XYZ file of C-alpha atoms in Angstrom:
568
model
C 14.677 -46.977 92.690
C 16.955 -45.418 89.438
C 17.763 -41.522 89.859
C 18.360 -39.725 86.902
C 21.599 -39.572 86.235
C 23.013 -36.407 84.078
C 26.887 -35.242 83.439
C 27.875 -31.545 84.825
C 29.549 -29.973 81.147
C 31.222 -27.100 82.162
C 31.906 -24.678 85.484
C 29.409 -21.983 83.955
C 26.828 -24.851 84.339
C 28.014 -25.369 88.408
C 27.790 -21.321 88.715
C 24.838 -21.108 87.244
C 23.303 -23.833 89.076
C 24.759 -22.150 92.095
C 23.446 -18.746 91.781
C 20.170 -20.407 91.823
C 20.305 -22.574 95.030
C 21.775 -19.336 96.965
C 17.521 -17.756 95.873
C 16.591 -21.353 97.497
C 15.445 -21.944 100.901
C 18.037 -22.895 103.215
C 18.583 -26.028 104.381
C 17.133 -25.714 108.230
C 14.394 -23.064 105.913
C 13.636 -26.864 104.080
C 12.940 -29.206 107.488
C 9.684 -27.398 107.998
C 8.198 -28.288 104.181
C 6.401 -31.286 102.625
C 8.862 -33.597 101.109
C 7.616 -35.985 98.875
C 11.095 -37.709 97.624
C 11.618 -37.728 101.388
C 9.070 -39.124 102.556
C 9.332 -42.131 98.908
C 12.255 -42.711 100.263
C 12.436 -42.837 103.844
C 9.242 -45.339 103.012
C 10.830 -47.981 101.346
C 13.984 -48.503 104.208
C 13.870 -50.686 106.002
C 14.758 -50.628 109.550
C 18.277 -51.410 108.980
C 18.568 -49.091 106.320
C 17.773 -46.830 107.959
C 19.840 -47.998 110.145
C 22.776 -47.680 108.132
C 22.161 -44.132 107.314
C 22.619 -42.752 110.129
C 27.113 -43.961 109.692
C 29.304 -42.527 107.009
C 32.779 -44.638 105.595
C 36.524 -43.172 105.241
C 37.191 -42.696 101.446
C 40.794 -42.271 99.162
C 41.542 -42.077 95.854
C 45.268 -42.870 96.911
C 45.329 -46.074 98.177
C 45.011 -48.187 94.774
C 42.123 -50.374 93.448
C 41.911 -52.549 96.203
C 41.337 -49.752 98.619
C 38.509 -48.483 96.327
C 37.344 -51.513 95.875
C 36.398 -52.514 99.690
C 34.684 -49.409 99.601
C 32.240 -49.537 97.237
C 31.374 -53.116 98.655
C 30.514 -51.687 102.843
C 28.860 -48.757 99.670
C 26.917 -51.836 97.638
C 26.370 -54.261 101.033
C 25.746 -52.424 103.793
C 23.990 -49.474 102.220
C 25.258 -46.142 104.297
C 24.123 -42.833 104.066
C 27.642 -40.970 102.888
C 31.420 -41.042 102.467
C 34.268 -39.159 103.653
C 36.539 -38.268 101.467
C 40.426 -37.699 102.020
C 43.422 -38.008 100.492
C 43.445 -37.913 96.736
C 43.442 -35.951 93.330
C 40.014 -33.717 92.219
C 39.562 -35.842 88.470
C 40.220 -38.748 90.882
C 37.866 -39.038 93.476
C 34.975 -36.712 90.756
C 35.100 -40.106 88.952
C 35.373 -42.620 92.261
C 32.317 -40.006 93.478
C 30.658 -41.257 89.942
C 31.407 -45.055 90.772
C 30.313 -45.137 94.810
C 27.033 -42.978 93.632
C 26.375 -46.035 90.836
C 26.893 -48.662 93.678
C 23.923 -47.028 96.270
C 20.560 -47.277 95.711
C 19.876 -43.840 98.089
C 22.172 -40.907 97.263
C 25.425 -40.943 98.609
C 25.651 -37.528 101.222
C 29.779 -37.224 100.363
C 31.559 -35.043 102.614
C 35.193 -33.913 103.629
C 37.074 -31.809 105.796
C 38.535 -28.760 104.238
C 38.674 -26.014 106.101
C 40.804 -24.299 103.563
C 39.188 -25.675 100.574
C 40.694 -28.524 98.515
C 43.461 -28.079 98.986
C 43.338 -29.868 103.026
C 42.841 -33.112 101.185
C 43.382 -33.246 97.567
C 46.704 -32.583 95.704
C 46.823 -29.856 92.769
C 44.346 -28.183 93.913
C 44.044 -24.677 95.907
C 44.547 -24.111 99.815
C 43.326 -20.953 101.423
C 45.107 -19.450 104.257
C 44.690 -20.967 107.265
C 41.726 -19.850 109.673
C 44.176 -18.239 112.146
C 45.602 -16.405 108.901
C 42.021 -15.391 107.677
C 41.068 -14.035 111.509
C 43.547 -11.043 110.767
C 41.696 -10.333 107.548
C 39.435 -7.057 108.577
C 36.956 -7.515 105.478
C 34.518 -10.344 106.246
C 33.529 -10.609 103.027
C 36.686 -11.421 101.253
C 35.787 -14.947 103.583
C 32.504 -14.916 102.229
C 33.641 -15.113 99.347
C 36.167 -17.820 99.905
C 33.393 -19.681 101.158
C 31.516 -19.217 97.468
C 34.784 -20.222 95.753
C 34.763 -23.275 98.116
C 31.405 -24.399 97.182
C 32.310 -24.531 93.829
C 34.920 -26.628 93.975
C 33.638 -29.178 96.764
C 30.495 -29.375 94.554
C 32.261 -29.609 91.219
C 33.367 -33.329 92.483
C 30.834 -34.556 93.100
C 30.424 -33.009 97.349
C 27.577 -31.695 99.200
C 29.179 -31.643 102.311
C 32.018 -29.362 104.172
C 32.618 -29.616 107.661
C 33.775 -26.629 108.113
C 34.359 -23.619 109.120
C 35.989 -24.316 112.602
C 34.195 -22.038 115.026
C 36.634 -22.630 117.978
C 37.992 -20.047 119.993
C 41.600 -20.721 120.376
C 42.314 -18.747 123.807
C 45.297 -21.450 125.130
C 47.884 -20.503 123.240
C 49.300 -24.576 124.053
C 46.863 -25.658 122.195
C 47.665 -28.557 119.889
C 45.110 -29.597 117.662
C 43.220 -26.320 116.830
C 45.248 -23.290 116.677
C 46.007 -22.237 113.826
C 43.210 -23.830 112.430
C 40.836 -21.192 114.721
C 39.811 -18.046 113.862
C 41.781 -16.640 117.136
C 41.106 -15.428 120.444
C 38.158 -13.180 120.339
C 34.658 -14.469 120.191
C 33.164 -11.740 118.577
C 35.884 -11.883 115.718
C 35.756 -15.409 115.554
C 30.971 -15.690 115.597
C 32.247 -12.815 112.313
C 34.401 -14.731 110.269
C 32.729 -18.427 110.793
C 29.682 -16.619 110.104
C 31.032 -15.335 106.733
C 32.440 -18.411 105.412
C 29.377 -20.488 106.498
C 27.247 -18.157 104.535
C 29.432 -18.057 101.687
C 29.402 -22.039 100.976
C 25.253 -22.134 102.314
C 24.759 -19.888 99.220
C 26.817 -21.778 97.249
C 24.595 -24.976 97.795
C 27.147 -26.383 100.218
C 25.961 -28.177 103.343
C 28.587 -26.779 106.307
C 29.708 -28.018 110.033
C 30.702 -25.659 112.637
C 32.912 -27.525 115.042
C 34.095 -28.265 117.364
C 31.069 -27.992 120.074
C 31.036 -27.148 122.404
C 34.344 -25.882 121.752
C 37.805 -27.212 121.311
C 39.593 -23.945 122.230
C 41.044 -24.199 125.411
C 42.431 -27.693 126.233
C 45.861 -29.212 125.658
C 45.250 -32.793 124.700
C 44.595 -33.854 121.086
C 41.343 -36.082 120.893
C 43.403 -38.141 118.418
C 44.872 -39.506 121.173
C 43.534 -38.779 124.054
C 40.033 -37.657 125.802
C 40.614 -33.829 127.010
C 38.858 -32.826 129.845
C 37.088 -29.711 129.879
C 36.995 -27.839 134.001
C 35.069 -24.651 133.310
C 31.749 -24.113 134.699
C 28.509 -24.076 133.111
C 28.779 -19.798 132.672
C 32.172 -19.754 131.607
C 31.102 -22.149 128.675
C 27.693 -20.665 128.108
C 29.635 -16.912 127.882
C 32.458 -17.623 125.612
C 33.079 -21.008 124.220
C 29.123 -21.310 122.992
C 29.196 -17.761 122.103
C 29.791 -18.811 118.220
C 27.764 -22.096 117.586
C 25.108 -19.802 119.499
C 25.637 -17.091 116.953
C 25.831 -19.356 114.459
C 22.715 -21.167 114.998
C 20.663 -18.357 115.189
C 22.035 -17.335 111.527
C 21.087 -20.899 109.978
C 24.174 -23.133 110.377
C 22.932 -26.440 108.593
C 25.171 -28.853 110.603
C 27.670 -28.852 113.862
C 30.489 -31.487 114.915
C 30.364 -32.546 118.285
C 33.659 -32.825 119.699
C 35.280 -35.936 121.849
C 35.652 -33.851 125.096
C 34.469 -34.634 128.929
C 32.668 -32.058 130.589
C 31.882 -32.329 133.824
C 29.781 -29.063 134.613
C 27.516 -30.486 131.563
C 27.714 -33.999 132.030
C 29.535 -35.535 135.226
C 30.010 -39.290 133.684
C 33.797 -40.079 134.692
C 35.547 -40.064 130.665
C 32.265 -39.908 128.895
C 32.934 -38.189 125.488
C 30.643 -34.861 124.899
C 30.023 -37.248 121.696
C 28.333 -39.870 123.875
C 26.677 -37.393 125.785
C 22.407 -37.239 125.784
C 22.559 -34.262 128.116
C 24.877 -32.802 126.177
C 24.260 -33.297 122.388
C 20.009 -33.481 122.570
C 19.868 -31.961 125.937
C 21.892 -29.032 125.115
C 22.600 -28.354 121.788
C 19.394 -29.734 119.957
C 17.134 -28.458 123.451
C 18.623 -25.894 124.954
C 20.155 -24.170 121.631
C 16.887 -25.164 118.928
C 19.771 -26.851 117.302
C 17.334 -28.542 114.331
C 20.540 -29.087 110.915
C 22.833 -32.756 111.088
C 24.279 -33.222 114.116
C 27.895 -35.186 112.850
C 29.991 -36.803 115.538
C 34.161 -36.545 115.357
C 35.590 -39.053 113.988
C 34.392 -41.773 115.480
C 37.894 -43.850 115.272
C 40.109 -41.229 117.663
C 41.596 -42.614 120.515
C 39.163 -39.840 122.364
C 36.280 -42.249 121.821
C 37.632 -45.323 121.633
C 40.010 -45.436 124.554
C 37.208 -46.248 127.139
C 34.014 -47.245 124.900
C 35.233 -50.164 122.675
C 33.642 -52.865 120.876
C 30.730 -50.442 118.902
C 29.519 -49.684 121.956
C 30.879 -46.233 121.446
C 28.768 -45.968 118.007
C 25.802 -46.934 119.838
C 26.126 -44.718 122.580
C 26.723 -41.859 119.953
C 23.007 -42.982 118.517
C 21.951 -42.671 122.295
C 23.659 -39.446 122.400
C 21.452 -38.362 119.913
C 23.415 -37.594 116.691
C 21.952 -37.583 113.273
C 25.211 -38.961 111.703
C 28.229 -41.179 113.190
C 31.576 -40.487 111.466
C 33.533 -42.952 110.676
C 32.962 -45.616 113.323
C 36.210 -48.401 113.343
C 33.456 -50.837 111.622
C 30.434 -49.544 110.184
C 28.498 -53.409 109.951
C 29.228 -54.017 113.278
C 28.133 -50.737 114.378
C 24.526 -50.936 112.523
C 24.376 -54.647 114.343
C 25.079 -53.257 117.584
C 22.353 -49.829 116.666
C 19.560 -52.689 115.482
C 19.881 -54.491 118.911
C 19.714 -51.707 121.078
C 16.234 -50.522 119.347
C 15.019 -54.376 120.512
C 16.466 -53.386 123.620
C 14.990 -50.140 124.006
C 17.607 -48.613 124.956
C 17.120 -46.529 121.849
C 13.305 -45.491 120.102
C 12.819 -45.929 116.996
C 11.165 -43.043 116.627
C 14.777 -41.490 117.195
C 16.212 -42.631 114.203
C 13.180 -42.233 111.938
C 13.746 -38.519 112.634
C 17.403 -38.655 111.889
C 17.051 -40.186 108.620
C 14.399 -38.213 107.570
C 17.241 -34.742 108.441
C 19.602 -36.871 106.582
C 17.468 -37.648 103.396
C 16.142 -33.660 103.194
C 19.974 -32.534 103.351
C 20.342 -34.954 100.130
C 17.483 -33.329 98.632
C 18.613 -29.697 99.462
C 22.407 -30.246 98.065
C 20.248 -31.999 94.230
C 20.892 -35.696 94.865
C 17.289 -36.201 94.130
C 17.910 -35.403 90.477
C 21.936 -35.665 90.026
C 24.446 -37.882 91.010
C 26.678 -37.463 88.058
C 29.527 -34.857 87.744
C 32.064 -34.694 84.747
C 34.843 -36.038 84.721
C 36.155 -33.798 81.548
C 38.462 -30.353 82.587
C 38.053 -31.176 86.701
C 41.818 -29.840 87.070
C 41.194 -26.872 85.584
C 37.793 -26.084 86.948
C 38.733 -26.007 90.545
C 42.140 -24.435 89.470
C 39.719 -20.746 88.574
C 41.606 -17.767 88.481
C 38.919 -15.484 89.977
C 40.138 -18.086 93.364
C 43.586 -17.692 92.233
C 42.879 -13.006 92.722
C 41.081 -14.019 95.848
C 43.966 -16.081 97.400
C 46.433 -13.813 96.736
C 43.475 -10.818 97.976
C 43.105 -13.023 101.545
C 46.692 -12.972 101.896
C 47.860 -9.450 101.328
C 44.609 -8.556 103.656
C 46.729 -10.959 106.238
C 49.232 -9.059 106.783
C 49.840 -7.333 110.322
C 52.657 -5.395 110.841
C 53.545 -4.677 114.248
C 55.478 -1.793 116.473
C 55.749 0.689 113.063
C 55.175 0.776 109.601
C 57.071 4.017 109.039
C 60.547 1.511 108.564
C 58.724 0.211 105.798
C 58.285 3.108 104.112
C 61.880 4.422 104.981
C 62.943 1.310 102.362
C 65.080 2.661 99.138
C 65.057 -0.011 96.336
C 68.448 1.902 95.223
C 70.315 1.180 98.820
C 72.533 -1.740 99.561
C 69.898 -4.753 100.747
C 70.710 -8.032 101.742
C 67.798 -9.925 102.238
C 67.835 -13.175 105.060
C 66.340 -16.127 105.520
C 66.284 -18.117 108.453
C 64.955 -21.906 108.421
C 65.468 -22.951 105.312
C 68.346 -24.446 103.073
C 67.871 -22.559 99.790
C 66.764 -19.415 98.753
C 63.124 -18.065 99.378
C 60.209 -16.987 97.099
C 60.485 -14.166 99.793
C 64.277 -13.255 98.524
C 63.434 -14.152 94.828
C 60.474 -11.847 95.032
C 62.278 -8.715 97.173
C 65.045 -9.106 94.841
C 62.722 -8.028 91.743
C 62.532 -4.452 93.440
C 65.607 -4.244 95.289
C 68.163 -4.406 92.673
C 71.127 -4.150 94.826
C 70.259 -7.378 97.156
C 72.359 -10.076 98.208
C 70.717 -12.990 99.923
C 71.230 -15.372 102.522
C 70.135 -17.868 104.012
C 70.630 -20.057 107.420
C 69.122 -23.528 108.179
C 67.019 -23.491 111.687
C 69.959 -26.086 113.013
C 72.704 -22.917 111.720
C 76.022 -23.970 113.232
C 77.208 -21.109 115.676
C 80.577 -20.087 112.754
C 77.779 -20.380 110.008
C 75.617 -17.627 111.838
C 78.482 -15.500 112.799
C 79.536 -14.814 109.400
C 76.496 -14.128 108.136
C 76.088 -11.801 111.107
C 79.539 -9.558 110.350
C 78.273 -9.411 106.823
C 74.697 -8.144 107.824
C 76.730 -5.051 108.898
C 77.895 -4.135 105.144
C 74.141 -3.385 104.460
C 72.407 -0.295 104.396
C 69.302 -2.586 104.815
C 68.661 -5.844 105.870
C 65.267 -8.027 106.121
C 65.298 -11.248 107.391
C 62.480 -13.276 106.650
C 62.117 -16.031 109.449
C 60.486 -19.197 107.969
C 58.929 -22.561 109.902
C 58.955 -25.223 106.850
C 57.042 -27.347 108.500
C 53.638 -29.142 106.738
C 51.433 -27.675 109.537
C 52.162 -24.298 111.154
C 52.208 -24.560 115.109
C 53.850 -23.892 118.019
C 57.061 -25.080 118.766
C 59.023 -23.772 115.583
C 62.906 -24.636 115.966
C 65.120 -21.918 115.528
C 69.441 -22.745 117.039
C 70.198 -20.416 119.855
C 72.620 -18.955 117.817
C 70.277 -17.970 115.453
C 67.813 -16.652 118.157
C 70.700 -14.324 119.358
C 71.327 -12.735 116.007
C 67.456 -12.478 115.673
C 67.908 -10.315 118.882
C 70.473 -8.621 118.411
C 69.086 -7.454 114.665
C 65.427 -6.410 116.283
C 67.527 -3.970 118.060
C 69.185 -2.530 115.578
C 67.254 -1.497 112.216
C 66.514 -4.804 111.120
C 63.037 -5.385 109.298
C 61.491 -9.079 109.480
C 58.782 -10.739 108.254
C 57.676 -14.198 110.527
C 56.223 -16.550 108.187
C 55.010 -19.268 111.276
C 52.308 -19.070 113.446
C 52.102 -16.376 115.497
C 52.725 -18.200 119.153
C 56.356 -18.528 118.246
C 57.148 -14.895 118.904
C 57.257 -15.662 122.331
C 59.861 -17.101 121.984
C 62.205 -15.311 120.078
C 63.346 -12.550 122.899
C 64.399 -9.299 122.050
C 62.097 -9.303 118.875
C 59.413 -7.262 120.432
C 61.994 -4.585 120.445
C 62.312 -4.666 116.107
C 61.442 -1.539 114.551
C 58.835 -3.155 111.841
C 57.494 -6.510 112.052
C 55.649 -8.092 109.764
C 53.187 -11.331 110.743
C 52.511 -13.431 107.812
C 51.077 -16.562 109.803
C 52.427 -19.482 107.307
C 55.278 -20.940 104.940
C 52.924 -20.665 101.701
C 54.180 -19.167 98.308
C 51.823 -16.854 98.601
C 51.959 -15.584 101.898
C 55.215 -14.493 101.149
C 54.512 -13.336 98.328
C 51.956 -10.609 99.995
C 54.773 -10.235 103.264
C 56.610 -8.817 100.110
C 54.035 -6.835 98.702
C 53.864 -4.973 101.878
C 58.296 -4.487 102.048
C 57.999 -3.326 98.602
C 55.529 -0.314 99.364
C 52.693 -2.292 96.505
C 50.171 -3.512 99.471
C 49.021 -1.376 102.530
C 49.118 -4.081 105.366
C 45.823 -3.975 107.260
C 45.939 -7.087 109.133
C 45.375 -6.757 113.000
C 46.779 -9.835 115.005
C 43.514 -12.531 116.420
C 45.470 -13.335 119.148
C 47.792 -12.253 122.279
C 51.083 -13.739 122.065
C 52.814 -11.404 124.585
C 52.276 -8.403 126.645
C 53.930 -6.538 123.367
C 51.969 -8.270 121.034
C 48.610 -8.525 122.466
C 45.104 -9.534 120.359
C 44.198 -6.634 117.943
C 47.723 -5.125 117.611
C 49.008 -3.732 113.510
C 49.376 -0.509 112.957
């Protein structure tokens, strides 16, 4: 089959196209309409080709030509349904997407895991705040706008599906894998935020995938490495974990990703991941919750699923369970062969596979792949770094700023007073310090590394007593803002001592880390800025120079002193 190809010449064309798509029927609505293109493509497929449509394989643009060629061979030989891009760059990905589409007889559905935008995977692109920070934002329209911007970015580099948003309720502070990726612990806030983000992407012509069904927020095991177990009752799951998914299904979610978790209340089979459970995937999600969209597995190479189901059996069971898209099989060629065998042995009915294939083809049609599969490779960097996206990023960061205890000490700060600005956890002068220094002209900077010696801490502590105003930034410099930020005992003692005085704090870290800083609850004023990025440091500085009024509310409970919803 030959498909018409044309280049998108500018981001203006993309914006126009997305505006038109916002007026068309949603993907879910489109499933009820006859579709000649879907029928034509489907009727020309062999049984093996239909099965191959269920499988999506990994792709990168930062692993060299040999790796890129190997993925191309899989596309050409196996005729898979789609690819999932991981690390790389936007220009390289646009080029490789075009190349891969040319190799495929049926257009590929191209996806990525971009919870905070292209920047989650691609260099030189925009990363929006993590969902934990967005959970503090009170204007959900900003999240809708973010969804629209992310949709434009994805489409610009040749992608049609985002494995986002995360609809998990993070009510376990020790969660090692969801945590900052969640909008927080309140099911209503999570549902509202996820809905706004989801609608923005879908109105922008992008397929979404809510995750991680039926809810990965209250686990203390990372399913990348082992199989978490949810031991909660069906009533608890119905009232809490499933709430956002139910709500967003009603609001037209195009896709849902199923997690690798063992849930005895839903399926008593020992060590069976939810991805491989027909009672969970088909019985609960498809039938019980009436979800008609795309059901996607979490990555099938994760230890949470292949630990107990080896040699391709997990792939077969995932299809039996009712998943439509099998993401990142350890061996897609083997998986297709084993599924064909399972059909012959009547472990799987071909009618079920046919239904999944048609849903995938409908998704490709809805995303425009029946008419176009080529994107312009000129000006990609500029088109995914638009001024309006950067303005929105600034608004989101400022709207997330959460002031705890009292805002009065911030209002009382004076640009004329001698001010010391201390950054803890860093080795060099920070953006936070430089931004504040533009306003507090009589400012002095100090920094203390996370492992600062007792002597270094004592020296700085003595200096702090000489200043009229003390502002302290606490920085987590790790790549991801999880729990367990490391600070020396002497630094914690300094923080405790300064909290009892008139010092003002800004935390550039996961808010859960406040529970490991005894005494900070006594601080007069504390800004929670959620993560280390420059745009958050700039936003906190804007609050401390009274250019921005903080409106954020804490999306999780940290301690009795800092409960959910706290914020002036």
